[in-house]
Coordinates of C-alpha atoms in Angstrom, one line a residue:
Chain A
M1111 CA -26.1 26.6 -12.6
S1112 CA -25.1 26.0 -16.2
Y1113 CA -21.5 26.5 -17.2
R1114 CA -22.8 28.8 -20.0
N1115 CA -23.6 31.4 -17.4
L1116 CA -20.1 31.4 -16.0
E1117 CA -18.5 32.7 -19.2
I1118 CA -19.9 36.2 -18.7
D1119 CA -19.5 36.4 -14.9
S1120 CA -16.3 38.5 -14.7
E1121 CA -16.5 38.9 -11.0
L1122 CA -16.6 35.1 -10.5
I1123 CA -13.7 34.7 -12.9
A1124 CA -11.7 37.2 -10.8
S1125 CA -12.5 35.3 -7.6
L1126 CA -11.5 32.0 -9.3
K1127 CA -8.1 33.5 -10.2
R1128 CA -7.6 34.2 -6.5
Q1129 CA -8.5 30.6 -5.8
D1130 CA -11.4 31.6 -3.7
G1131 CA -13.1 28.5 -2.1
K1132 CA -16.7 29.5 -2.7
A1133 CA -16.0 30.5 -6.3
F1134 CA -14.2 27.2 -6.9
E1135 CA -17.2 25.3 -5.5
K1136 CA -19.5 27.1 -7.9
L1137 CA -17.1 26.3 -10.7
F1138 CA -17.2 22.6 -9.7
H1139 CA -21.0 22.4 -9.6
A1140 CA -21.2 24.1 -13.0
F1141 CA -18.6 22.1 -14.8
S1142 CA -18.4 18.7 -13.1
G1143 CA -21.0 17.3 -15.5
L1144 CA -19.0 18.4 -18.6
V1145 CA -15.7 17.2 -17.2
Y1146 CA -17.2 13.9 -16.0
S1147 CA -18.9 13.2 -19.3
I1148 CA -15.6 13.7 -21.1
A1149 CA -13.8 11.5 -18.6
M1150 CA -16.5 8.8 -18.8
G1151 CA -16.6 8.9 -22.5
L1152 CA -12.8 8.6 -22.9
L1153 CA -12.0 6.3 -20.0
G1154 CA -15.2 4.2 -20.2
E1155 CA -15.3 3.3 -16.5
K1156 CA -17.2 5.0 -13.7
T1157 CA -14.4 4.5 -11.1
A1158 CA -11.7 5.8 -13.4
A1159 CA -13.9 8.8 -14.4
E1160 CA -14.6 9.7 -10.8
D1161 CA -10.9 9.6 -9.9
A1162 CA -10.2 11.6 -13.0
L1163 CA -12.8 14.2 -12.1
Q1164 CA -11.1 14.8 -8.8
E1165 CA -7.6 15.0 -10.4
I1166 CA -8.7 17.3 -13.2
F1167 CA -10.4 19.7 -10.8
F1168 CA -7.3 19.7 -8.6
K1169 CA -5.2 20.6 -11.7
I1170 CA -7.7 23.3 -12.6
Y1171 CA -7.5 24.7 -9.1
K1172 CA -3.7 24.9 -9.3
A1173 CA -3.9 26.4 -12.8
L1174 CA -6.5 29.1 -12.0
P1175 CA -4.1 31.9 -11.1
D1176 CA -2.6 31.5 -14.6
F1177 CA -6.0 31.6 -16.3
Q1178 CA -5.7 34.3 -19.0
G1179 CA -9.3 35.3 -19.3
E1180 CA -10.1 33.2 -22.4
K1181 CA -13.4 31.3 -22.6
I1182 CA -13.5 29.1 -19.6
T1183 CA -15.4 26.2 -21.2
P1184 CA -12.8 25.3 -23.8
W1185 CA -10.0 25.9 -21.2
M1186 CA -11.5 23.4 -18.8
G1187 CA -12.4 21.0 -21.6
R1188 CA -8.8 21.0 -22.8
I1189 CA -7.5 20.3 -19.3
A1190 CA -10.0 17.4 -18.9
Q1191 CA -9.2 16.0 -22.4
N1192 CA -5.4 16.2 -21.9
H1193 CA -5.6 14.5 -18.5
C1194 CA -7.7 11.7 -19.9
F1195 CA -5.3 11.3 -22.8
D1196 CA -2.4 11.1 -20.3
L1197 CA -4.3 8.3 -18.4
L1198 CA -4.9 6.5 -21.7
R1199 CA -1.2 6.7 -22.6
Q1200 CA -0.3 5.2 -19.2
T1201 CA -2.7 2.3 -19.7
K1202 CA -1.3 1.8 -23.1
R1203 CA 2.3 2.1 -21.9
A1204 CA 3.5 -0.9 -24.0
V1205 CA 2.6 0.9 -27.2
A1206 CA 3.6 4.4 -26.1
S1207 CA 6.8 3.9 -24.2
T1208 CA 7.7 7.4 -25.3
S1209 CA 5.4 10.4 -25.2
M1210 CA 2.8 10.2 -28.0
P1211 CA 1.5 13.4 -29.5
A1212 CA -2.2 14.0 -28.7
E1213 CA -2.9 14.1 -32.5
E1214 CA -2.0 10.4 -32.8
L1215 CA -4.5 9.3 -30.1
D1216 CA -7.4 9.9 -32.5
H1217 CA -6.1 7.1 -34.7
W1218 CA -6.6 4.6 -31.8
Q1219 CA -9.6 2.6 -32.0
T1220 CA -11.4 2.1 -28.7
V1221 CA -8.8 1.2 -26.1
V1222 CA -10.9 -1.4 -24.3
P1223 CA -14.6 -1.8 -25.1
S1224 CA -16.5 -0.7 -22.0
E1225 CA -19.6 -2.4 -20.7
E1226 CA -20.5 0.9 -19.2
L1227 CA -20.9 2.6 -22.6
P1228 CA -23.3 1.8 -25.4
D1229 CA -22.0 -0.5 -28.1
F1230 CA -22.2 2.3 -30.7
I1231 CA -19.8 4.4 -28.7
N1232 CA -17.4 1.5 -28.1
S1233 CA -17.2 1.1 -31.9
L1234 CA -15.8 4.7 -32.3
S1235 CA -12.2 5.9 -32.0
I1236 CA -11.2 8.1 -29.1
L1237 CA -11.7 11.4 -31.0
E1238 CA -15.0 10.3 -32.5
R1239 CA -16.3 9.4 -29.0
E1240 CA -15.2 12.8 -27.7
V1241 CA -16.9 14.7 -30.5
V1242 CA -20.1 12.8 -30.2
I1243 CA -20.2 13.4 -26.4
L1244 CA -19.4 17.1 -26.7
K1245 CA -21.9 17.7 -29.5
K1246 CA -24.7 15.4 -28.7
V1247 CA -24.6 15.1 -24.9
E1248 CA -23.2 18.5 -23.9
G1249 CA -24.6 20.4 -26.9
L1250 CA -21.4 22.3 -27.7
S1251 CA -21.0 24.1 -31.0
Y1252 CA -18.4 22.8 -33.4
R1253 CA -16.5 26.0 -32.8
E1254 CA -16.3 25.2 -29.0
I1255 CA -15.3 21.6 -29.7
A1256 CA -12.6 22.9 -32.1
Q1257 CA -11.2 25.0 -29.2
I1258 CA -11.0 21.9 -27.0
T1259 CA -9.7 19.4 -29.4
G1260 CA -7.5 21.6 -31.6
K1261 CA -9.2 20.2 -34.7
T1262 CA -10.8 22.5 -37.4
E1263 CA -14.6 22.7 -37.5
G1264 CA -14.6 21.0 -40.9
T1265 CA -12.6 18.1 -39.5
L1266 CA -15.1 17.8 -36.6
R1267 CA -18.0 17.8 -39.0
N1268 CA -16.4 15.0 -41.0
I1269 CA -15.8 13.0 -37.8
M1270 CA -19.4 13.4 -36.8
L1271 CA -20.6 12.4 -40.3
K1272 CA -18.3 9.3 -40.1
S1273 CA -19.7 8.4 -36.7
L1274 CA -23.3 8.6 -38.1
Q1275 CA -22.4 6.5 -41.1
T1276 CA -20.9 4.0 -38.7
L1277 CA -24.2 3.9 -36.9
K1278 CA -26.1 3.6 -40.2
G1279 CA -23.8 0.7 -41.2
E1280 CA -24.5 -1.1 -37.9
I1281 CA -28.3 -0.8 -38.5
G1282 CA -27.8 -2.2 -42.0
E1283 CA -25.8 -5.2 -40.6
N1284 CA -28.6 -5.9 -38.1
Chain B
M558 CA -35.3 22.6 -50.4
K559 CA -35.5 19.0 -51.6
I560 CA -35.0 16.6 -48.7
N561 CA -33.2 13.4 -49.3
C562 CA -31.1 10.8 -47.3
D563 CA -27.9 12.8 -47.7
S564 CA -29.4 16.0 -46.4
F565 CA -31.0 14.1 -43.6
I566 CA -27.7 12.7 -42.3
L567 CA -26.2 16.2 -42.6
L568 CA -29.0 17.5 -40.4
L569 CA -28.2 14.9 -37.8
Q570 CA -24.6 16.0 -38.1
E571 CA -25.5 19.6 -37.2
N572 CA -28.2 19.0 -34.7
P573 CA -27.1 18.7 -31.1
G574 CA -30.3 16.8 -30.2
S575 CA -33.1 15.0 -32.1
R576 CA -35.5 17.9 -32.6
L577 CA -36.0 18.1 -36.4
P578 CA -37.5 20.8 -38.6
D579 CA -41.0 20.0 -39.9
N580 CA -39.9 19.7 -43.5
Y581 CA -38.0 16.5 -42.7
Q582 CA -41.1 14.7 -41.4
E583 CA -42.3 14.1 -45.0
H584 CA -39.0 12.5 -46.0
L585 CA -39.0 10.4 -42.8
E586 CA -42.4 9.1 -43.5
A587 CA -41.3 8.0 -46.9
C588 CA -37.8 6.7 -46.0
R589 CA -37.5 3.7 -43.8
S590 CA -33.7 3.8 -43.8
C591 CA -33.6 7.3 -42.3
R592 CA -36.4 6.5 -39.9
D593 CA -34.2 3.6 -38.6
L594 CA -31.2 5.8 -38.4
L595 CA -33.1 8.5 -36.4
K596 CA -34.4 5.8 -34.1
A597 CA -31.0 4.3 -33.5
H598 CA -29.5 7.8 -33.2
D599 CA -32.0 8.9 -30.5
H600 CA -31.8 5.6 -28.6
N601 CA -28.0 5.7 -28.5
I602 CA -27.7 9.3 -27.6
E603 CA -30.3 8.9 -24.8
E604 CA -28.4 5.8 -23.5
L605 CA -25.1 7.7 -23.7
K606 CA -26.5 10.7 -21.8
K607 CA -27.6 8.3 -19.0
R608 CA -24.3 6.5 -18.9
V609 CA -22.1 9.6 -18.8
A610 CA -24.3 11.5 -16.3
I611 CA -22.9 12.1 -12.8
S612 CA -25.1 11.6 -9.8
E613 CA -25.4 14.3 -7.1
T614 CA -24.1 11.9 -4.5
T615 CA -20.9 11.2 -6.6
K616 CA -20.5 14.9 -7.3
N617 CA -20.7 15.8 -3.6
N618 CA -18.3 13.0 -2.6
V619 CA -15.7 14.1 -5.2
L620 CA -16.1 17.7 -4.1
S621 CA -15.6 16.8 -0.5
K622 CA -12.4 14.8 -1.3
L623 CA -11.2 17.7 -3.5
Q624 CA -11.7 20.2 -0.8
K625 CA -9.7 18.1 1.6
E626 CA -6.9 17.7 -0.9
I627 CA -6.8 21.5 -1.5
A628 CA -6.7 22.1 2.3
R629 CA -3.8 19.7 2.6
E630 CA -2.0 21.4 -0.2
K631 CA -2.5 24.8 1.4
A632 CA -1.3 23.6 4.8
L633 CA 1.8 22.0 3.3
S634 CA 2.7 25.1 1.4
Q635 CA 2.3 27.2 4.5
D636 CA 4.3 24.8 6.5
I637 CA 7.1 24.7 4.0
G638 CA 7.0 28.5 3.7
N639 CA 7.4 28.9 7.5
Q640 CA 10.2 26.4 7.6
S641 CA 12.0 28.1 4.8
F642 CA 12.0 31.4 6.7
W643 CA 13.9 29.9 9.7
A644 CA 16.1 27.9 7.5
R645 CA 17.1 30.9 5.5
L646 CA 18.0 32.7 8.8
N647 CA 20.2 29.7 9.8
I648 CA 21.9 29.6 6.4
F649 CA 22.5 33.4 6.7
R650 CA 24.2 32.9 10.0
L651 CA 26.3 30.0 8.8
Q652 CA 27.4 32.2 5.9
V653 CA 28.9 30.5 2.9
A654 CA 32.3 29.4 4.0
F655 CA 31.6 25.7 4.8
P656 CA 29.3 25.0 1.8
L657 CA 31.9 26.6 -0.4
L658 CA 34.6 24.4 1.0
V659 CA 32.5 21.3 0.5
L660 CA 31.6 22.5 -3.1
V661 CA 35.3 23.0 -3.9
I662 CA 36.2 19.5 -2.6
V663 CA 33.2 17.8 -4.4
A664 CA 33.9 19.7 -7.6
G665 CA 37.5 18.6 -7.4
L666 CA 36.6 15.0 -7.0
F667 CA 34.1 15.2 -9.9
L668 CA 36.7 16.9 -12.1
V669 CA 39.1 14.0 -11.5
E670 CA 36.4 11.4 -12.1
D671 CA 34.9 13.1 -15.1
S672 CA 37.9 14.1 -17.1
G673 CA 37.3 13.5 -20.8
G674 CA 33.5 13.2 -20.9
S675 CA 30.9 15.6 -22.1
V676 CA 27.2 16.0 -22.9
Q677 CA 25.5 17.8 -25.8
L678 CA 23.4 20.9 -25.1
T679 CA 20.7 22.1 -27.4
G680 CA 18.1 24.9 -27.0
P681 CA 16.0 26.9 -27.4
A682 CA 17.7 28.4 -24.4
T683 CA 20.0 31.2 -23.1
V684 CA 22.9 30.0 -20.9
L685 CA 25.8 31.5 -19.1
K686 CA 28.9 29.4 -20.0
N687 CA 32.4 30.4 -19.2
S688 CA 31.0 33.8 -18.0
Q689 CA 29.6 34.4 -21.5
K690 CA 26.0 34.6 -22.5
V691 CA 25.2 32.0 -25.2
V692 CA 22.0 31.6 -27.1
L693 CA 21.4 28.0 -28.0
E694 CA 19.2 26.8 -30.8
E695 CA 18.8 23.3 -32.3
T696 CA 22.5 23.2 -33.1
G697 CA 24.1 22.4 -29.8
V698 CA 27.3 23.0 -27.9
K699 CA 29.4 20.6 -25.8
L700 CA 29.5 20.8 -22.0
D701 CA 32.4 19.0 -20.3
F702 CA 31.7 16.8 -17.3
G703 CA 32.1 18.9 -14.1
E704 CA 31.8 22.2 -15.9
R705 CA 29.3 24.5 -14.2
I706 CA 26.7 26.2 -16.3
S707 CA 23.7 28.5 -15.7
L708 CA 20.5 28.2 -17.6
L709 CA 19.1 31.7 -17.8
T710 CA 15.9 31.1 -19.8
G711 CA 14.3 28.5 -22.1
Q712 CA 14.5 24.8 -22.3
L713 CA 17.9 23.0 -22.3
H714 CA 18.1 19.5 -23.6
L715 CA 21.1 17.5 -22.3
T716 CA 22.0 14.4 -24.2
W717 CA 24.7 12.0 -23.0
K718 CA 26.7 10.0 -25.6
N719 CA 24.5 6.9 -24.9
N720 CA 21.4 9.0 -26.0
E721 CA 20.1 9.2 -22.4
A722 CA 18.7 12.7 -21.8
V723 CA 17.3 15.2 -19.5
L724 CA 15.2 18.3 -20.3
I725 CA 15.7 21.4 -18.0
D726 CA 13.2 24.2 -18.2
G727 CA 13.7 27.4 -16.1
R728 CA 16.6 28.9 -14.3
L729 CA 19.3 26.6 -12.8
D730 CA 23.0 26.5 -11.9
F731 CA 24.2 23.0 -12.3
A732 CA 27.0 20.6 -13.4
V733 CA 26.7 17.4 -15.3
H734 CA 28.8 14.3 -14.7
K735 CA 29.1 10.9 -16.1
R736 CA 26.0 9.6 -14.4
N737 CA 25.4 12.4 -11.9
L738 CA 23.7 15.8 -11.9
T739 CA 24.6 18.2 -9.1
V740 CA 22.2 21.1 -8.8
G741 CA 22.8 24.5 -7.2
E742 CA 20.4 27.4 -7.0
G743 CA 17.5 28.1 -9.3
Q744 CA 14.0 27.2 -10.3
A745 CA 13.5 24.6 -13.0
T746 CA 11.6 21.6 -14.2
L747 CA 13.7 18.5 -14.8
D748 CA 12.4 15.8 -17.0
F749 CA 14.6 12.7 -17.0
M750 CA 13.9 10.4 -20.0
P751 CA 12.9 6.9 -18.9
S752 CA 16.1 5.3 -20.0
T753 CA 18.2 7.3 -17.5
A754 CA 17.7 4.7 -14.8
G755 CA 20.9 4.5 -12.7
Y756 CA 21.5 8.2 -12.7
V757 CA 22.2 9.9 -9.4
V758 CA 20.6 13.2 -8.2
A759 CA 22.8 14.7 -5.5
T760 CA 21.3 17.1 -3.0
R761 CA 22.9 18.7 0.1
R762 CA 21.8 15.9 2.3
A763 CA 21.7 12.7 0.3
T764 CA 22.0 11.0 -3.0
F765 CA 19.1 9.4 -4.8
T766 CA 19.8 6.7 -7.4
I767 CA 17.1 6.4 -10.0
L768 CA 16.1 2.7 -10.4
G769 CA 12.6 3.2 -11.6
T770 CA 10.9 5.7 -13.8
T771 CA 8.9 8.2 -11.8
I772 CA 9.8 10.1 -8.7
V773 CA 8.9 13.5 -7.3
L774 CA 11.5 15.5 -5.4
D775 CA 10.5 18.1 -2.8
L776 CA 13.5 20.0 -1.7
S777 CA 13.4 22.9 0.7
D778 CA 16.1 24.6 2.8
S779 CA 15.2 22.5 5.8
S780 CA 14.3 19.1 4.3
D781 CA 14.5 16.8 1.3
S782 CA 11.8 14.4 0.4
I783 CA 11.4 11.9 -2.4
A784 CA 8.1 10.3 -3.3
V785 CA 8.4 7.2 -5.5
L786 CA 5.4 6.9 -7.8
K787 CA 6.6 4.1 -10.0
G788 CA 9.6 1.7 -9.7
K789 CA 12.0 2.4 -6.9
V790 CA 15.0 4.4 -5.8
A791 CA 18.1 3.7 -3.7
W792 CA 18.9 6.4 -1.2
A793 CA 21.9 7.1 1.0
L794 CA 22.7 9.9 3.4
N795 CA 25.8 11.8 2.5
D796 CA 27.5 10.8 5.8
K797 CA 26.7 7.2 4.9
S798 CA 25.0 6.6 8.3
R799 CA 21.9 5.3 6.7
A800 CA 20.8 4.0 3.3
G801 CA 17.9 2.0 1.9
E802 CA 15.5 1.6 -1.0
A803 CA 12.1 3.2 -1.5
T804 CA 9.5 1.5 -3.6
A805 CA 6.3 2.9 -5.3
G806 CA 4.0 4.5 -2.8
T807 CA 6.7 5.4 -0.4
R808 CA 8.0 8.9 0.6
I809 CA 11.3 9.4 2.3
I810 CA 11.7 12.6 4.2
L811 CA 15.1 13.8 5.5
K812 CA 14.7 16.5 8.1
N813 CA 16.8 17.6 11.1
G814 CA 19.1 14.6 10.6
Q815 CA 16.1 12.2 10.8
V816 CA 14.8 9.9 8.1
L817 CA 11.1 9.5 8.0
E818 CA 9.3 7.0 5.8
E819 CA 5.6 7.5 4.8
T820 CA 3.3 5.6 2.5
F821 CA 0.9 7.3 0.2
S822 CA -1.6 6.3 -2.5
T823 CA -0.1 6.4 -6.1
D824 CA -3.6 6.8 -7.6
A825 CA -3.3 10.5 -8.1
A826 CA 0.0 10.1 -9.9
N827 CA -0.2 11.4 -13.4
M828 CA 3.4 11.3 -14.3
D829 CA 4.4 10.1 -17.8
G830 CA 7.6 8.3 -18.0
G831 CA 10.3 10.4 -16.3
V832 CA 11.1 12.4 -13.2
Q833 CA 9.1 15.6 -13.3
I834 CA 9.6 18.3 -10.7
K835 CA 9.2 22.0 -10.6
K836 CA 10.4 24.6 -8.1
T837 CA 8.1 27.6 -7.5
G838 CA 9.4 29.8 -4.8
G839 CA 10.7 27.5 -2.1
V840 CA 8.4 24.6 -3.0
W841 CA 9.2 21.6 -5.2
T842 CA 6.0 20.1 -6.7
P843 CA 5.2 17.7 -9.5
K844 CA 5.3 19.3 -12.9
N845 CA 1.8 20.3 -14.1
S846 CA 1.2 18.6 -17.4
E847 CA -0.9 21.4 -18.7

């Protein structure tokens, strides 16, 4: 089941808010791909992404009663993104001994180049990675990505353009 | 529309995949640079899709672990709920005379020890101070050591003179001392800043001295538990009969006069810097970062 179909299933949303087990399983099957690709893209390691997937869905389960009926895709995307940013802050504790605002994370270049990701992705900043994955892998619209990242659609288009120019530059170098 | 290299890269910017309109084919045939870009784009995106895809086996394994975790959480909540009921009955029987006596003695001791010190309180919050409702904004007020105060709503930021701080969010009756915090009734999230190592959290059964950075307190009417996620804490029963240290991955449970020690995996810990706890009903849980 695609997560797109869940957006309009109000009965399922009501069951989720009651933390119904079957509904939660359905939610997991529909969204685990999206959440995992965000985690994998940002954390760069399969083991870390799998642990994060479990932790993120546990957070989602606990947060379901407070779900306000907004679009579920950006809501879950935001939880996944924030969780991964928290993990990145922890691994970068020497730099961020105090809490760092999420906005500053996009200035980071890749935390640690990952052998599990293509070189092109490794050459992008955290936010660029996230935008490329959400747009090109998950096929989200810029409006949906804006709801997850908190950036404007214009900023996101610029980020994508910059990523493509980076790719073009890499081809030129080779 | 005239197609050129600039419009081609804008097309890639907008397109989720690599399916291109027909009118771009002519430009591609003529432009090697854009052909190479498209080829590299498609190759990288396909590779990325493979690398960030989750297998069915992994998905099922994670779901299975998750369901076990949820079942544990439910069982724990139910257990604590049941215990709280009986504990409340006991407390009702015992009335308030003895705790009040203890409170008066302890408060007296702290007043003697804390004379002269204070912390700075800032909002946004509404508090009950000296029986008066006070709305606090960024400009703060002073709270003397040992003086009791009630946070009614909002977020209260306490800053000691050495710039160490704690953020309290919710409803809570408490008193602040030189390096102690005694808490009474209420429901609140407490965030201790990392530099507050050495501070003491006093409960009805024990004191916990913060030596590390991250702990989770789980306080109910019938038991206290402290789980150490990072660093360590020193603990001592109030009757001084037992004391010790708990390191990361250890949980100390004080129940019915007994001290139990458990180990747990710290993998699931997602605490960032300070002590983060939240009381909902009768249950203390880690603060949800969302």
